[in-house]
Coordinates of C-alpha atoms and ligand atoms in Angstrom, one line a residue:
M14 CA -4.1 -5.4 7.8
Y15 CA -4.6 -5.5 12.1
R16 CA -6.9 -8.2 12.5
L17 CA -4.6 -10.5 13.4
A18 CA -3.3 -10.1 17.4
T19 CA 0.1 -11.3 15.8
S20 CA 3.4 -11.3 13.5
P21 CA 1.1 -13.1 10.6
R22 CA 2.4 -16.6 10.3
L23 CA 2.2 -16.9 6.2
M24 CA 2.2 -13.9 3.7
I25 CA 0.8 -15.2 0.4
V26 CA 1.2 -12.6 -2.2
S27 CA -0.7 -12.9 -5.6
D28 CA -0.9 -12.1 -8.8
L29 CA -5.1 -13.4 -10.3
D30 CA -5.0 -13.7 -14.0
H31 CA -3.3 -17.0 -15.0
T32 CA -2.0 -17.2 -11.1
M33 CA -4.6 -17.8 -8.8
V34 CA -6.6 -18.0 -11.5
D35 CA -6.5 -20.1 -14.1
H36 CA -9.0 -19.1 -17.5
H37 CA -7.9 -22.5 -18.9
D38 CA -9.7 -24.5 -16.5
P39 CA -13.6 -24.3 -16.5
E40 CA -13.7 -26.3 -13.4
N41 CA -11.5 -24.1 -11.3
L42 CA -10.2 -27.5 -10.2
S43 CA -6.7 -25.7 -8.5
I44 CA -8.0 -22.5 -7.0
L45 CA -10.8 -24.6 -5.3
R46 CA -7.9 -26.9 -3.9
F47 CA -5.6 -23.6 -2.6
N48 CA -9.0 -22.0 -1.3
A49 CA -9.5 -25.3 0.9
L50 CA -6.1 -25.1 2.6
W51 CA -6.3 -21.3 3.4
E52 CA -9.0 -21.3 4.7
A53 CA -8.6 -25.2 6.3
K54 CA -5.4 -24.1 7.6
Y55 CA -4.6 -20.5 6.7
R56 CA -6.6 -18.2 7.2
H57 CA -7.2 -17.9 11.0
D58 CA -3.5 -16.9 11.3
S59 CA -1.7 -16.1 8.7
L60 CA -2.3 -12.7 5.3
L61 CA -3.9 -13.3 1.9
V62 CA -3.2 -10.6 -0.6
F63 CA -3.9 -10.7 -4.4
S64 CA -2.2 -7.9 -6.4
T65 CA -3.6 -7.4 -9.5
G66 CA -3.2 -5.5 -12.7
R67 CA -6.9 -5.2 -13.2
S68 CA -8.6 -2.2 -11.8
P69 CA -11.2 -2.3 -8.9
T70 CA -14.2 -2.6 -11.8
L71 CA -12.3 -5.3 -13.9
Y72 CA -11.2 -7.4 -10.1
K73 CA -15.1 -6.6 -8.7
Q74 CA -16.4 -8.8 -12.4
L75 CA -13.8 -11.9 -11.7
R76 CA -15.3 -12.5 -8.8
K77 CA -17.8 -12.8 -9.6
E78 CA -16.6 -15.3 -12.2
K79 CA -15.1 -17.9 -10.7
P80 CA -14.6 -19.1 -7.1
M81 CA -12.3 -16.1 -4.9
L82 CA -11.8 -16.2 -1.4
T83 CA -11.8 -13.0 0.4
P84 CA -8.0 -11.5 0.2
D85 CA -7.2 -9.4 4.2
I86 CA -5.3 -7.0 1.8
T87 CA -6.2 -6.5 -2.2
I88 CA -3.6 -4.1 -4.1
M89 CA -4.8 -3.1 -7.4
S90 CA -4.0 -1.2 -10.8
V91 CA -0.3 -3.1 -10.7
G92 CA 0.3 -1.5 -6.5
T93 CA -1.2 1.5 -7.4
E94 CA -3.6 1.1 -5.2
I95 CA -4.0 -0.8 -1.9
T96 CA -7.2 -1.9 0.0
Y97 CA -7.8 -3.3 3.2
G98 CA -10.5 -5.8 4.3
N99 CA -14.4 -6.9 2.8
E100 CA -15.0 -2.9 2.5
M101 CA -11.8 -2.1 0.5
V102 CA -10.6 0.9 2.3
P103 CA -8.1 2.8 0.2
D104 CA -4.4 2.8 2.4
E105 CA -4.6 7.1 2.1
G106 CA -1.2 7.2 2.5
W107 CA 0.1 5.2 -0.1
V108 CA -1.3 7.9 -2.8
E109 CA 0.9 10.4 -1.5
V110 CA 3.6 8.8 -2.2
L111 CA 2.4 8.0 -5.6
N112 CA 2.1 11.9 -5.9
Q113 CA 6.4 11.9 -6.3
K114 CA 7.3 13.4 -10.3
W115 CA 3.9 12.4 -11.2
D116 CA 1.5 14.2 -13.8
K117 CA -0.7 12.2 -16.0
K118 CA -1.3 14.7 -17.8
I119 CA 2.0 15.0 -19.3
V120 CA 1.9 11.1 -20.0
S121 CA -1.5 11.3 -21.9
E122 CA 0.9 14.0 -23.9
E123 CA 3.4 11.7 -25.4
T124 CA 1.7 8.6 -25.7
S125 CA -0.8 10.3 -27.8
K126 CA 1.9 10.8 -30.2
I127 CA 2.9 6.8 -30.6
S128 CA 0.8 5.6 -32.8
E129 CA 1.5 1.9 -31.9
L130 CA 0.2 2.0 -29.1
T131 CA -3.4 1.2 -28.4
M132 CA -5.4 2.9 -25.2
Q133 CA -6.8 0.1 -23.0
S134 CA -10.7 0.6 -21.7
E135 CA -11.7 3.6 -19.9
T136 CA -12.1 1.9 -16.3
E137 CA -8.1 0.2 -16.6
Q138 CA -6.8 4.3 -16.8
R139 CA -6.4 5.3 -13.3
E140 CA -5.1 8.1 -11.4
H141 CA -1.6 6.8 -11.7
K142 CA -1.8 4.4 -14.2
A143 CA -1.9 4.9 -17.5
S144 CA -2.3 1.4 -20.2
F145 CA -2.3 0.8 -23.7
Y146 CA -1.7 -2.3 -25.3
V147 CA 1.2 -2.3 -28.0
K148 CA 3.2 -5.6 -29.9
K149 CA 5.5 -7.8 -28.8
E150 CA 7.7 -7.2 -32.1
K151 CA 7.7 -3.1 -31.0
A152 CA 7.9 -3.0 -27.2
Q153 CA 11.3 -2.9 -26.4
E154 CA 11.6 0.3 -28.7
I155 CA 8.5 2.2 -27.4
M156 CA 9.4 1.8 -23.8
K157 CA 12.8 3.1 -24.5
T158 CA 11.7 6.4 -26.5
L159 CA 8.5 7.0 -24.5
S160 CA 10.5 6.7 -21.2
E161 CA 13.4 9.3 -23.1
R162 CA 10.7 11.7 -23.5
L163 CA 9.2 11.1 -20.1
V164 CA 12.0 11.8 -18.6
K165 CA 13.0 15.2 -20.8
R166 CA 9.4 16.6 -19.5
G167 CA 10.5 15.4 -15.6
L168 CA 9.0 12.9 -14.9
D169 CA 10.1 9.9 -12.8
V170 CA 8.6 6.7 -14.4
K171 CA 8.5 3.3 -14.5
I172 CA 7.0 1.6 -17.9
I173 CA 5.6 -2.6 -17.6
Y174 CA 5.3 -4.9 -20.1
S175 CA 3.2 -7.6 -19.4
G176 CA 1.3 -11.4 -21.4
G177 CA 2.4 -10.3 -24.2
M178 CA 0.7 -7.1 -24.9
D179 CA -0.3 -5.1 -21.8
L180 CA 1.7 -1.6 -21.3
D181 CA 1.6 0.4 -18.5
I182 CA 3.1 3.5 -17.4
L183 CA 3.3 4.4 -13.7
P184 CA 4.9 6.5 -11.0
Q185 CA 8.4 5.1 -10.6
G186 CA 7.3 5.1 -7.1
A187 CA 4.3 2.0 -7.4
G188 CA 4.4 -0.9 -8.6
K189 CA 3.2 -4.8 -7.2
G190 CA 6.8 -5.5 -6.0
Q191 CA 7.3 -1.3 -4.2
A192 CA 3.7 -1.9 -3.1
L193 CA 4.4 -5.3 -1.0
A194 CA 7.2 -4.0 0.6
Y195 CA 5.5 -0.9 1.9
L196 CA 3.1 -2.9 3.7
H197 CA 6.0 -4.5 5.0
Q198 CA 7.3 -1.5 6.4
K199 CA 3.7 -0.9 7.5
L200 CA 3.9 -4.4 8.9
K201 CA 7.2 -4.4 10.5
A202 CA 6.6 -0.6 11.7
A203 CA 3.4 -2.3 14.2
G204 CA 6.4 -5.4 15.2
K205 CA 4.0 -7.5 12.9
L206 CA 6.3 -8.7 10.0
P207 CA 5.4 -11.9 9.4
T208 CA 7.2 -15.0 9.5
N209 CA 7.3 -15.7 5.8
T210 CA 6.2 -14.5 2.3
L211 CA 4.8 -16.1 -0.4
A212 CA 5.2 -13.9 -3.4
C213 CA 3.1 -15.8 -6.8
G214 CA 3.7 -14.7 -10.5
D215 CA 3.4 -15.5 -13.9
S216 CA 3.5 -12.4 -16.0
G217 CA 6.2 -9.6 -16.2
N218 CA 4.2 -6.7 -13.9
D219 CA 5.4 -9.5 -11.2
A220 CA 9.2 -9.2 -11.8
E221 CA 9.1 -7.0 -9.0
L222 CA 7.2 -8.9 -6.0
F223 CA 10.2 -11.1 -6.8
T224 CA 12.9 -8.9 -5.6
I225 CA 11.6 -7.7 -2.1
P226 CA 14.1 -8.6 1.1
D227 CA 13.6 -11.9 2.7
V228 CA 10.5 -13.0 0.0
H229 CA 9.9 -16.6 -1.5
G230 CA 9.2 -16.6 -5.0
V231 CA 7.2 -18.5 -7.1
M232 CA 6.5 -18.2 -10.8
V233 CA 3.9 -20.8 -11.6
K234 CA 4.2 -23.2 -14.5
N235 CA 2.5 -21.3 -17.1
A236 CA 4.8 -18.5 -16.6
Q237 CA 5.1 -15.9 -19.9
E238 CA 8.5 -15.4 -21.5
E239 CA 8.9 -12.2 -20.2
L240 CA 8.7 -13.4 -16.9
L241 CA 10.9 -16.1 -17.0
Q242 CA 13.9 -13.8 -19.2
W243 CA 13.4 -11.6 -16.8
H244 CA 14.4 -14.4 -14.3
A245 CA 17.1 -15.7 -16.5
E246 CA 18.7 -12.0 -16.7
N247 CA 18.2 -10.9 -13.1
A248 CA 17.6 -14.2 -10.1
K249 CA 18.7 -16.7 -12.0
N250 CA 20.7 -18.2 -9.1
N251 CA 18.5 -17.1 -6.1
P252 CA 17.1 -20.8 -4.5
K253 CA 14.3 -18.2 -2.5
I254 CA 12.4 -18.4 -6.2
I255 CA 10.8 -21.2 -8.1
H256 CA 9.4 -22.0 -11.3
A257 CA 6.5 -24.4 -10.6
T258 CA 5.9 -27.7 -12.5
E259 CA 2.1 -27.1 -11.4
R260 CA -0.3 -24.4 -13.0
C261 CA -1.5 -21.6 -11.0
A262 CA -2.8 -22.1 -8.0
A263 CA -1.7 -25.6 -7.6
G264 CA 1.7 -24.4 -8.5
I265 CA 1.4 -21.7 -5.5
I266 CA 1.0 -25.4 -3.3
E267 CA 3.9 -26.6 -4.3
A268 CA 6.0 -24.3 -3.5
I269 CA 4.8 -23.7 -0.3
G270 CA 5.3 -27.4 0.4
H271 CA 8.9 -26.5 -1.9
F272 CA 10.0 -24.1 0.9
K273 CA 8.2 -25.6 3.9
L274 CA 5.6 -22.8 4.5
G275 CA 3.5 -24.8 6.8
P276 CA 0.7 -27.4 5.4
N277 CA 0.5 -28.5 1.4
V278 CA -2.2 -31.1 1.5
S279 CA -5.3 -29.2 0.5
P280 CA -8.5 -31.4 2.0
R281 CA -9.9 -31.4 -1.3
D282 CA -7.0 -33.6 -2.4
V283 CA -8.1 -36.5 0.7
T284 CA -10.6 -38.7 -0.9
N285 CA -11.6 -40.4 2.4
L286 CA -13.0 -37.5 4.2
S287 CA -13.4 -40.1 7.5
D288 CA -10.1 -41.0 7.9
A289 CA -8.5 -37.7 8.0
K290 CA -8.8 -37.0 11.6
L291 CA -6.9 -35.0 13.7
D292 CA -4.9 -35.6 17.9
Y293 CA -6.6 -32.0 18.1
F294 CA -9.7 -29.9 17.6
D295 CA -9.7 -27.8 14.3
P296 CA -13.3 -26.4 14.0
A297 CA -12.3 -24.7 10.8
Y298 CA -11.0 -27.8 9.3
E299 CA -13.8 -29.6 10.2
V300 CA -16.2 -26.8 8.6
V301 CA -14.0 -27.0 5.2
K302 CA -14.2 -30.9 5.8
F303 CA -18.2 -30.4 6.3
Y304 CA -18.6 -28.9 2.7
L305 CA -16.1 -31.1 0.7
F306 CA -18.3 -34.4 2.0
F307 CA -21.7 -32.2 1.6
E308 CA -20.5 -31.4 -2.3
R309 CA -18.8 -34.4 -2.0
W310 CA -22.6 -35.5 -1.1
R311 CA -24.7 -34.0 -4.4
R312 CA -22.5 -34.7 -6.5
A313 CA -22.6 -38.7 -5.6
E314 CA -19.0 -39.0 -5.6
L315 CA -18.3 -41.1 -1.7
E316 CA -17.5 -44.2 -1.9
N317 CA -19.5 -45.3 1.0
P318 CA -22.0 -42.7 1.2
E319 CA -24.4 -43.9 4.4
V320 CA -21.4 -45.0 6.4
Y321 CA -20.6 -41.1 6.1
L322 CA -24.3 -39.8 6.6
S323 CA -24.3 -42.3 10.0
N324 CA -20.7 -40.1 11.1
L325 CA -22.7 -37.1 10.4
K326 CA -25.9 -37.3 12.5
S327 CA -23.6 -39.3 15.2
A328 CA -21.6 -35.4 15.4
C329 CA -24.7 -33.7 15.5
S330 CA -26.0 -32.7 19.2
P331 CA -29.8 -33.9 19.1
S332 CA -30.9 -31.3 20.9
G333 CA -28.8 -29.0 17.9
V334 CA -31.3 -27.1 16.1
F335 CA -30.6 -25.4 12.1
V336 CA -31.8 -21.8 12.1
H337 CA -31.8 -21.6 7.9
P338 CA -32.6 -18.8 5.3
S339 CA -36.0 -17.8 6.1
G340 CA -35.8 -18.5 9.6
V341 CA -37.0 -21.1 9.9
E342 CA -35.8 -24.3 12.2
K343 CA -35.4 -27.3 12.5
S344 CA -33.6 -29.7 14.3
L345 CA -29.6 -30.7 12.9
H346 CA -30.9 -34.6 13.0
D347 CA -33.5 -34.3 10.8
C348 CA -31.9 -32.0 8.3
I349 CA -28.9 -34.7 7.9
D350 CA -32.1 -37.4 7.6
K351 CA -33.7 -35.2 5.0
L352 CA -30.0 -34.6 3.3
K353 CA -31.1 -38.8 1.9
D354 CA -33.7 -36.5 -0.9
C355 CA -30.0 -34.9 -2.1
F356 CA -27.8 -37.0 -2.3
G357 CA -26.8 -37.1 -6.1
D358 CA -29.0 -34.7 -7.3
K359 CA -25.8 -32.8 -9.0
K360 CA -23.8 -36.3 -10.3
E361 CA -21.6 -35.2 -13.3
K362 CA -22.8 -31.5 -12.6
P363 CA -20.3 -28.5 -11.9
Y364 CA -21.4 -28.5 -9.0
R365 CA -19.0 -26.9 -6.6
V366 CA -19.1 -25.6 -3.0
W367 CA -16.2 -24.1 -1.2
V368 CA -16.2 -21.5 2.8
D369 CA -14.6 -18.5 2.6
Q370 CA -13.0 -16.3 5.8
V371 CA -13.7 -19.0 8.2
F372 CA -12.8 -17.6 11.4
P373 CA -13.2 -19.5 14.5
S374 CA -13.4 -18.1 18.2
Q375 CA -13.2 -19.9 21.4
T376 CA -16.4 -19.2 23.9
D377 CA -15.2 -21.4 26.7
S378 CA -13.4 -24.4 26.5
E379 CA -14.6 -26.4 24.9
T380 CA -16.9 -24.1 22.6
W381 CA -15.8 -22.1 19.5
I382 CA -18.4 -20.1 17.6
V383 CA -17.7 -20.7 14.1
K384 CA -18.3 -17.5 11.4
F385 CA -17.4 -18.6 8.0
K386 CA -19.2 -17.4 4.3
K387 CA -20.5 -20.7 2.1
W388 CA -20.7 -20.1 -1.8
E389 CA -22.2 -22.6 -3.8
Q390 CA -21.7 -22.5 -7.9
T391 CA -24.3 -24.8 -9.4
E392 CA -23.2 -23.8 -12.8
L393 CA -20.5 -23.2 -15.6
V394 CA -20.7 -19.6 -15.6
E395 CA -18.7 -19.2 -18.6
I396 CA -22.7 -21.3 -19.9
A397 CA -25.2 -20.4 -17.6
G398 CA -23.9 -16.5 -16.6
E399 CA -25.1 -17.5 -13.6
E400 CA -23.7 -16.0 -10.1
Q401 CA -22.8 -17.8 -6.9
Q402 CA -24.9 -18.0 -4.3
G403 CA -24.0 -17.0 -1.0
C404 CA -24.7 -17.5 3.0
L405 CA -23.5 -16.0 5.5
T406 CA -23.0 -18.8 7.8
T407 CA -23.0 -19.1 12.2
V408 CA -21.7 -22.8 13.4
V409 CA -21.5 -23.6 17.4
V410 CA -19.2 -26.8 18.0
S411 CA -19.0 -28.3 21.3
S412 CA -16.1 -31.3 22.1
K413 CA -18.2 -31.8 25.6
G414 CA -17.2 -35.4 25.8
V415 CA -15.6 -36.1 22.2
K416 CA -11.9 -36.9 21.4
P417 CA -10.3 -34.6 19.1
T418 CA -10.0 -38.1 17.1
E419 CA -14.0 -37.8 16.8
G420 CA -14.7 -34.5 15.6
L421 CA -16.2 -32.1 16.9
T422 CA -20.3 -31.8 18.0
W423 CA -22.2 -29.3 16.0
V424 CA -24.7 -27.4 18.8
H425 CA -25.7 -25.4 16.4
M426 CA -26.0 -23.6 13.1
H427 CA -27.4 -20.3 11.7
Q428 CA -27.5 -18.6 8.4
T429 CA -28.8 -15.5 6.4
W430 CA -28.1 -14.6 2.1
I431 CA -25.6 -12.5 1.2
K432 CA -27.5 -9.3 0.2
G433 CA -27.3 -9.6 -3.6
T434 CA -26.7 -13.5 -3.8
T435 CA -30.1 -15.3 -5.1
C436 CA -32.6 -18.1 -2.6
D437 CA -31.5 -21.9 -3.0
D438 CA -33.8 -23.7 -1.6
W439 CA -31.3 -26.5 0.4
V440 CA -30.0 -26.2 3.9
F441 CA -26.4 -25.8 5.1
Ligands
GLC9 C1 -5.2 -6.0 -16.3 C2 -5.1 -4.7 -16.7 C3 -4.3 -3.0 -17.2 C4 -2.5 -3.5 -17.2 C5 -2.9 -5.2 -17.0 C6 -1.3 -6.3 -16.7 O1 -5.0 -7.1 -17.5 O2 -7.0 -5.0 -16.6 O3 -4.8 -3.0 -17.8 O4 -2.1 -3.7 -18.7 O5 -3.0 -6.3 -16.1 O6 -0.5 -5.5 -15.7
MG10 MG1 -1.3 -12.3 -14.2

C-alpha cells in the first residue's frame, strides 16, 4: 500500500465477478483491454484494488481462470478481509474493528432456525461472514426477521443481498464500503490520499462502495436489479455515479473517460501500433505495445508484418542480448529473425498475451530497467482447463541517440519462469 512515494493519481476499487470479469465473454476481451490500459498508463503511479465477495480460496481459483492483473490491495469476503501485495499480507488492524458486537456462534444458531436459508459452501463461511442462498421472493422478509432476531441477541450486523441469490451476514462495521473508507483513512494518515477514486460494481454488495465520500462510481451496464433499485432510491441525482452503457471492464474504461480521470484509450484498441507514437519516453507503454505486437504477430492480425518486423529490429541494439528462462543466451537480432517462424502459428486460436505489474525505474538519464510479469494463455480455460504460463521479465531500454517518437532501444532482456507455471518453448 505504501509502494507509492506520493498520493496515487487514481485508485480503482473494483468488484470482480460480472464487473472486472465478464463470465459471458470467453475471450476476455474487455478485461484484456483494461489490463493493457492500466499497465501502460496507470500502474506506476496509481492503486488497483479488487473488492470481491469471494473468499481467498475462490478468489485464487478465479485468478487461475481469468487474465487478471495483480492488485495492490485485495479485499475479500465482502469487505471482511483486507490483504496487501503479491504475498497477500493481512491487515490485522481491520480484524480488530470487525470483532465488535459480533459472535459467529449466535449467527449460526439463529440462521439454522430459518429453513429458507441454504448454507453456501464451507469455503465461503469466514470468521466475519456467514453466507447463504435464498430465493428472490423470500429475501426481503427473511432479511427483516433475521435482523430483528440478531438485534435481540445483542449483535449489530449487516445483511446484504446480492446477485438475486446470495445472502451475507457481516459485522455492522464490515462491508465493501467500510473497507474502502478504512483504506482511505489509512492512506490519508500517511499523506497519500488518492487524487481520484473510482468504485466499480454490479450487485447489491457493491452499493455501499458508492456511498463513500469523494468517490466516483460506475455501475456496469449489466448491473443487477438490486443495485439499480438501490441507486434509484438512494443516489439517483448524484452525478458522481453513472450507469455505464458498456459491460464489465469496458464500463470501467468508459467511466475513466466520463469522469476525465486520465487516459482512457486502451493500447489494445490501437490498430496500428507503429503509429502510436509519443513525444516523450514511456518504457511501460513500450512494453505493453511490444507484447500486443507479439500476440498479433502470432495470431496473424497485423496488416504489414514485414514493416513491423524491420521496425522492431531497428529498435533492438545490435549488441543486445536475450537470456531465455532455460539460461540460453541469444542475440536480440537473432531472436527477431527467428520470429518469422512463428508468424500466424496461433491464427484463429484463443491465444492471448498480457503483462502484469510493469514497473519501470530509471537508472540514469538515458536508461531504464523495466520489470514485469508476462502471461500467456493458449487455449480457452473452459475447454482445455489449461493454466496460464508466466515469465518474470526484466528489460533494459535506452534513449541514447533516439528521439521519443522513434521509441526506446531494447538493450537487454532476461526471463525466468514463474514458479508453478509450465514451460513454453518460445522466446519473449
Ligand atoms: C461471492 C461469495 C459469496 C457471497 C457473494 C455475494 O459469490 O463467494 O459467498 O455470498 O459473493 O457477496
Ligand atoms: Mg459482482
